[in-house]
XYZ file of C-alpha atoms in Angstrom:
447
model
C 96.477 -55.992 -13.616
C 98.177 -52.773 -15.441
C 102.031 -51.749 -15.015
C 101.067 -48.657 -14.740
C 99.086 -49.127 -11.491
C 101.303 -51.207 -9.951
C 103.063 -49.749 -6.511
C 107.254 -49.902 -5.903
C 109.138 -49.825 -2.507
C 111.979 -51.999 -1.802
C 111.671 -54.252 0.226
C 111.960 -54.739 3.641
C 111.982 -58.816 4.532
C 114.145 -59.501 2.071
C 111.415 -61.166 -0.577
C 111.440 -59.999 -3.816
C 108.297 -59.643 -5.932
C 104.388 -58.303 -6.952
C 102.718 -58.460 -3.736
C 98.781 -58.490 -4.072
C 97.486 -55.917 -0.878
C 94.142 -56.124 0.795
C 91.980 -53.446 -1.371
C 93.723 -55.126 -4.762
C 96.654 -53.536 -5.306
C 99.528 -54.606 -6.406
C 102.723 -53.851 -5.733
C 106.170 -54.814 -6.389
C 108.981 -55.025 -4.742
C 112.546 -54.536 -5.148
C 116.381 -54.954 -4.332
C 117.328 -52.365 -1.840
C 118.412 -49.620 -3.905
C 116.315 -49.872 -7.417
C 113.471 -47.661 -5.580
C 114.021 -44.974 -8.301
C 113.749 -47.072 -11.204
C 110.071 -47.124 -13.294
C 108.185 -49.707 -12.129
C 107.969 -51.856 -16.129
C 111.393 -51.046 -15.990
C 112.085 -52.498 -12.839
C 109.535 -55.603 -13.369
C 112.185 -56.585 -16.435
C 114.358 -57.436 -14.896
C 113.917 -58.813 -11.879
C 111.845 -61.211 -14.561
C 115.010 -61.859 -16.929
C 117.466 -62.440 -13.514
C 115.334 -64.669 -12.059
C 115.216 -67.022 -14.937
C 118.846 -66.122 -15.332
C 119.234 -67.571 -11.794
C 117.186 -70.290 -11.573
C 120.085 -71.759 -14.477
C 122.360 -70.916 -11.516
C 123.845 -74.176 -9.771
C 122.792 -72.916 -6.494
C 122.477 -75.085 -4.126
C 118.990 -76.975 -3.264
C 120.621 -77.736 -0.260
C 121.577 -74.728 0.765
C 118.711 -72.793 0.190
C 115.833 -75.535 1.492
C 118.285 -74.468 5.236
C 117.701 -71.234 4.344
C 114.586 -70.080 2.601
C 112.903 -73.605 1.950
C 112.003 -75.780 -1.132
C 111.514 -74.013 -5.049
C 108.084 -74.042 -5.401
C 105.300 -72.422 -7.998
C 101.861 -74.547 -7.242
C 100.380 -72.195 -4.870
C 98.102 -69.793 -5.876
C 99.811 -67.124 -2.985
C 102.702 -66.416 -0.567
C 101.184 -65.566 2.684
C 103.835 -62.963 4.600
C 105.453 -64.719 6.720
C 104.937 -68.404 6.031
C 108.175 -69.890 5.423
C 109.430 -73.041 3.523
C 109.321 -71.718 0.210
C 111.666 -69.454 -2.366
C 110.145 -69.130 -5.409
C 106.901 -68.020 -5.767
C 105.078 -68.028 -8.591
C 101.227 -68.003 -8.667
C 101.073 -65.462 -11.845
C 102.170 -68.768 -14.847
C 105.271 -65.545 -15.675
C 107.398 -68.877 -16.308
C 105.415 -71.362 -17.194
C 104.704 -69.255 -20.089
C 107.019 -67.302 -20.581
C 109.988 -69.462 -19.779
C 108.368 -73.296 -19.451
C 106.567 -73.682 -22.558
C 107.081 -76.488 -24.489
C 106.865 -75.260 -28.675
C 106.348 -78.534 -30.213
C 104.093 -79.165 -27.784
C 101.799 -76.103 -28.541
C 102.650 -77.106 -31.837
C 101.106 -80.211 -31.658
C 98.103 -78.516 -30.268
C 96.622 -76.841 -33.414
C 95.343 -79.351 -35.225
C 91.898 -80.047 -35.108
C 89.195 -81.696 -36.740
C 86.896 -79.840 -38.452
C 83.441 -79.673 -36.720
C 79.986 -80.195 -39.036
C 76.091 -79.581 -38.368
C 74.790 -82.274 -36.941
C 73.086 -83.167 -40.873
C 75.399 -83.262 -42.998
C 75.984 -86.551 -43.137
C 72.562 -88.039 -43.882
C 73.168 -86.754 -47.456
C 77.197 -87.825 -47.601
C 77.798 -88.746 -51.075
C 76.942 -85.480 -52.397
C 79.432 -83.374 -51.084
C 82.033 -85.723 -51.619
C 82.999 -83.393 -54.655
C 84.221 -80.501 -52.080
C 85.499 -82.784 -49.096
C 89.152 -83.498 -48.125
C 90.148 -87.223 -47.647
C 93.446 -87.849 -44.753
C 95.308 -90.567 -44.872
C 93.325 -93.563 -43.563
C 90.971 -92.166 -46.367
C 88.457 -90.304 -44.433
C 86.359 -87.181 -45.935
C 85.951 -84.355 -44.398
C 84.190 -81.457 -45.258
C 85.825 -77.816 -43.936
C 81.646 -76.558 -45.856
C 79.141 -77.235 -47.740
C 76.270 -75.708 -49.482
C 73.504 -74.465 -47.322
C 75.526 -74.873 -44.149
C 77.539 -72.721 -41.227
C 80.287 -73.271 -38.830
C 79.197 -73.761 -35.856
C 82.447 -73.121 -34.283
C 84.420 -69.652 -34.166
C 87.083 -70.941 -32.250
C 89.170 -73.376 -31.193
C 91.820 -74.896 -30.292
C 94.508 -73.906 -32.596
C 92.883 -70.155 -31.453
C 94.519 -70.876 -27.800
C 98.140 -71.229 -29.368
C 97.483 -68.281 -31.728
C 96.142 -66.536 -28.245
C 99.695 -67.601 -26.252
C 101.934 -67.179 -29.482
C 100.722 -62.808 -29.380
C 100.614 -62.612 -25.827
C 104.412 -64.383 -25.374
C 105.056 -62.103 -28.240
C 103.950 -58.461 -26.789
C 105.526 -60.106 -23.905
C 109.441 -60.505 -25.489
C 108.744 -57.588 -28.077
C 107.013 -54.547 -25.735
C 108.072 -55.255 -22.546
C 111.439 -57.074 -22.075
C 112.560 -55.552 -24.246
C 114.222 -58.052 -26.777
C 114.138 -60.419 -29.882
C 111.493 -62.948 -29.488
C 114.182 -65.794 -32.246
C 115.833 -65.227 -28.340
C 114.000 -67.565 -26.796
C 112.019 -69.375 -29.593
C 114.919 -70.432 -31.261
C 113.988 -71.977 -34.033
C 110.589 -71.976 -33.181
C 110.875 -68.279 -33.669
C 109.457 -68.452 -37.254
C 106.162 -70.502 -36.465
C 105.112 -68.811 -33.587
C 106.086 -64.581 -34.879
C 103.843 -65.926 -37.519
C 101.085 -67.723 -35.451
C 101.192 -64.670 -33.444
C 100.699 -62.131 -36.926
C 97.588 -63.812 -37.699
C 96.406 -64.005 -34.133
C 95.856 -60.151 -34.350
C 94.657 -59.818 -37.478
C 91.647 -62.131 -36.852
C 90.955 -60.457 -33.348
C 93.154 -57.455 -32.198
C 94.225 -53.980 -33.819
C 97.492 -53.437 -34.603
C 98.325 -51.210 -31.968
C 97.254 -53.276 -29.182
C 99.239 -54.313 -26.314
C 99.158 -55.089 -22.767
C 102.270 -52.713 -22.528
C 101.739 -49.733 -24.558
C 102.187 -46.069 -22.992
C 97.935 -45.874 -22.981
C 96.701 -47.259 -19.812
C 93.244 -47.219 -21.173
C 94.257 -49.252 -24.752
C 96.045 -51.587 -22.615
C 92.801 -52.192 -19.902
C 91.579 -53.025 -22.888
C 93.319 -54.895 -24.932
C 93.434 -57.113 -21.219
C 90.240 -57.045 -21.405
C 89.477 -58.165 -25.275
C 92.346 -61.297 -24.418
C 90.380 -62.081 -21.456
C 87.268 -61.751 -23.353
C 88.772 -64.291 -26.416
C 89.978 -66.890 -23.739
C 86.355 -67.677 -22.261
C 85.664 -67.893 -25.862
C 87.674 -70.252 -26.534
C 87.614 -72.326 -23.796
C 83.344 -72.669 -24.323
C 83.234 -73.247 -27.901
C 87.005 -76.410 -27.539
C 85.469 -79.673 -26.328
C 88.609 -81.857 -27.189
C 90.860 -80.405 -23.823
C 93.939 -82.946 -23.492
C 96.322 -81.922 -20.831
C 98.489 -80.410 -22.825
C 95.610 -77.872 -23.564
C 94.359 -77.719 -19.198
C 97.499 -76.696 -19.335
C 98.296 -73.777 -20.810
C 94.571 -72.837 -20.326
C 95.559 -71.998 -17.068
C 98.847 -70.245 -16.509
C 97.099 -67.892 -19.535
C 93.613 -67.584 -17.429
C 96.221 -66.778 -13.933
C 98.186 -64.516 -16.423
C 95.535 -63.366 -17.759
C 94.165 -62.900 -14.311
C 96.720 -61.178 -12.115
C 96.446 -64.524 -10.381
C 93.598 -64.177 -8.836
C 91.492 -67.202 -10.099
C 91.947 -69.338 -7.919
C 90.390 -66.538 -5.263
C 91.646 -64.008 -3.772
C 94.012 -63.932 -1.578
C 96.895 -61.609 -0.086
C 100.610 -61.570 -0.461
C 103.208 -62.245 -2.768
C 101.784 -63.555 -5.977
C 105.477 -63.576 -8.110
C 109.402 -63.276 -7.171
C 111.395 -65.151 -4.481
C 111.054 -64.903 -0.840
C 114.594 -64.317 0.188
C 116.538 -62.293 -1.959
C 120.010 -63.245 -0.666
C 121.426 -66.082 -2.903
C 120.225 -63.956 -5.443
C 122.929 -60.735 -4.935
C 125.185 -63.441 -4.742
C 125.110 -64.710 -7.775
C 124.730 -60.805 -9.263
C 127.825 -59.911 -7.036
C 129.774 -62.680 -8.615
C 129.510 -61.562 -12.361
C 130.062 -57.661 -11.300
C 133.044 -59.258 -9.727
C 133.730 -61.405 -13.523
C 132.733 -58.981 -15.768
C 132.619 -56.085 -14.345
C 134.793 -52.592 -15.795
C 138.443 -53.422 -14.553
C 141.278 -55.563 -13.465
C 141.068 -58.279 -12.518
C 137.757 -60.801 -13.620
C 137.516 -63.957 -13.796
C 141.260 -64.462 -14.400
C 141.911 -63.562 -10.896
C 139.521 -65.704 -8.684
C 141.108 -67.819 -6.380
C 138.297 -68.853 -5.083
C 134.893 -68.709 -4.934
C 131.707 -70.347 -3.290
C 130.677 -70.836 -6.713
C 127.217 -72.313 -6.407
C 125.598 -69.002 -7.733
C 128.069 -68.408 -10.105
C 126.593 -68.470 -14.066
C 126.714 -71.794 -15.784
C 128.240 -69.752 -18.413
C 131.235 -67.588 -16.303
C 132.465 -72.162 -14.850
C 133.571 -75.253 -15.915
C 134.633 -78.152 -14.532
C 138.879 -77.108 -14.507
C 137.896 -74.229 -12.547
C 135.916 -75.994 -10.296
C 138.064 -78.307 -9.254
C 140.953 -75.003 -9.005
C 138.237 -73.551 -6.522
C 137.738 -75.960 -4.676
C 141.656 -77.524 -4.413
C 142.441 -73.643 -3.864
C 139.429 -73.213 -0.964
C 140.543 -76.929 0.760
C 144.268 -75.392 0.686
C 143.669 -71.788 2.970
C 140.219 -72.575 4.909
C 139.908 -75.894 5.858
C 141.703 -75.928 9.261
C 140.491 -77.954 12.308
C 138.120 -79.602 11.242
C 136.272 -76.282 10.373
C 135.341 -75.316 6.087
C 135.555 -73.223 5.444
C 133.636 -70.907 2.305
C 134.034 -67.446 0.963
C 132.533 -65.232 -1.344
C 135.287 -64.434 -3.734
C 138.788 -64.018 -3.513
C 140.439 -62.524 -4.905
C 143.717 -62.293 -6.013
C 146.097 -59.323 -7.998
C 149.932 -57.248 -9.026
C 149.352 -55.893 -5.943
C 147.022 -57.294 -3.045
C 144.968 -60.590 -2.510
C 141.344 -58.561 -1.691
C 139.294 -61.292 1.174
C 135.251 -60.674 -0.176
C 131.828 -61.030 1.675
C 128.549 -61.029 -0.056
C 125.810 -59.276 2.545
C 122.147 -58.085 0.933
C 122.189 -55.607 4.436
C 120.118 -51.940 3.546
C 122.242 -50.802 6.155
C 126.550 -51.947 6.789
C 127.300 -53.489 8.925
C 130.018 -50.374 10.424
C 131.064 -51.318 14.258
C 131.249 -55.265 15.555
C 129.134 -55.709 19.071
C 130.973 -56.455 22.103
C 131.299 -59.675 22.631
C 128.171 -60.949 25.103
C 129.163 -62.460 28.854
C 126.265 -64.503 28.957
C 127.547 -67.593 27.523
C 123.148 -69.037 26.718
C 123.464 -66.087 24.201
C 125.006 -66.945 20.954
C 126.443 -63.816 18.737
C 124.527 -61.655 16.945
C 124.614 -61.899 12.932
C 126.349 -58.732 12.655
C 129.343 -60.089 14.817
C 129.434 -62.951 12.965
C 129.902 -61.538 9.899
C 133.089 -59.217 11.389
C 134.364 -63.198 12.898
C 134.189 -64.742 9.553
C 135.438 -62.717 7.453
C 138.146 -61.533 9.977
C 139.420 -65.526 10.081
C 139.473 -65.441 6.198
C 142.226 -62.422 6.309
C 144.195 -64.345 9.146
C 144.116 -67.521 7.103
C 144.819 -65.394 3.470
C 147.661 -63.990 5.240
C 149.250 -67.444 6.959
C 148.719 -68.329 3.500
C 150.732 -66.072 1.586
C 153.417 -65.938 3.890
C 154.578 -69.481 3.264
C 154.652 -68.505 -0.414
C 157.916 -66.283 -1.561
C 156.447 -64.680 -4.892
C 153.039 -63.286 -2.903
C 154.750 -62.772 0.578
C 154.345 -59.095 0.243
C 151.324 -58.717 -1.491
C 148.553 -56.825 1.076
C 145.457 -58.070 1.844
C 141.988 -55.856 1.455
C 138.786 -57.018 2.792
C 134.954 -55.907 1.322
C 131.882 -56.411 1.996
C 130.074 -55.867 -0.969
C 126.431 -54.733 -0.024
C 123.518 -53.623 -2.675
C 122.920 -49.430 -3.189
C 121.697 -46.625 -5.116
C 125.523 -45.812 -5.841
C 128.556 -47.692 -6.024
C 130.634 -45.964 -2.603
C 133.811 -47.754 -1.087
C 134.348 -47.298 1.930
C 136.273 -48.131 5.072
C 135.562 -48.783 7.643
C 137.390 -46.253 10.663
C 138.281 -48.143 13.608
C 140.495 -47.469 16.680
C 142.196 -49.579 16.296
C 142.483 -49.892 12.233
C 141.281 -52.917 10.528
C 144.433 -54.978 10.227
C 144.129 -55.973 7.590
C 141.644 -52.964 6.104
C 137.780 -53.415 6.157
C 135.898 -51.333 3.544
C 132.144 -51.167 2.547
C 132.310 -51.860 -0.584
C 128.306 -50.751 -2.334
C 127.517 -51.535 -5.667
C 125.093 -49.244 -7.985
C 121.806 -52.305 -7.900
C 120.175 -51.297 -11.031
C 123.179 -50.845 -13.041
C 124.575 -54.589 -11.765
C 121.296 -55.830 -11.564
C 120.482 -55.166 -15.379
C 123.844 -55.908 -15.948
C 123.125 -59.512 -15.006
C 120.404 -59.373 -16.246
C 121.383 -59.131 -20.128
C 122.168 -62.846 -19.970
C 118.887 -63.167 -20.637
C 119.109 -61.837 -23.732
C 122.020 -63.307 -25.005
C 119.956 -66.271 -25.235
C 122.433 -69.323 -23.516
C 120.816 -69.840 -20.837
């Protein structure tokens, strides 16, 4: 798989990530509003955003009801399949987000391999031996002998470090130290040594020259095969690392050809909620985090919340929105100097501009769109009722907003006769901009 050949299009069903097509090609489906980005740029933003989202305080119970259980063991996710949230048949998360540095370093220890006849006259070569703590001699090389293995266990660690260093620098554009921490110096030295032994100085999987990237990938595939062929001591850590390297270098096709999603998230709505909360907390302008009256903080990045804030938001939510046995949870309520803004995050391509007429058939439930209008209306009425009881805030206006993804930032009031009271507006956030700012949390290394 080469990023140069990847086709990019906006997803219609909420599934975002990499898909394989019947002809073997790869397609990158992106959220609404991101179709104008280059495939490499869009994939880098999505990878970092998903890594950030995995570390939120997300509710597995809620995601389980809508998306299914988190899973990455399947080689691919068929379109239309249910019961899964994340899919990683390419090994991206395991390679660059879950690898254990100490476990990798432990793989570099290996016993020297010698021709079978060396030990027949061992006493002749003891002056060349290196002794371990137990007094056992090891001969790296003896006169007249030659090495039988060109590759060993340390080479698979070097291959990983090279690929990871190339991924962080050439693809994500970040310093590996922000992800590797104290392991960074060792890993970069191992990567440089591997490059010096097996690759050219300008070899990369993410360069501008497509043919050079293809040659680099094919050479890395060859090196992985040779390393595995000549390695006899295959522990569990080795097998795991080999498996994810193989899946990564072969684009998730090591377990057989399969059409469908091979990396990404099946339903993007939860990530969009997290992006919107981050934008409201850190975006340009007022009120920012200090203006949060309450919010649905399940998907709020963990660095932006504290136990004290969450306790305050829960108490406020119960005081305003828990009525008659229904525990309502609006996405966000902002309190400014002049107004209180109730915001509902919606991952829709087209804005909900008109509410539907109520169905006369009692057996037919409300549509999702009508439920959205009813919910935002109830949120506004309950907020108004709360402000009437507070002498210091009863003068504030109430504004209702739907936040949707878009190619550009827009604020469009909903025109309706009679007029909405409180007023309702459709706010489109610039998806590439808010996604890029959200993904920057990955660069900070504070996850």
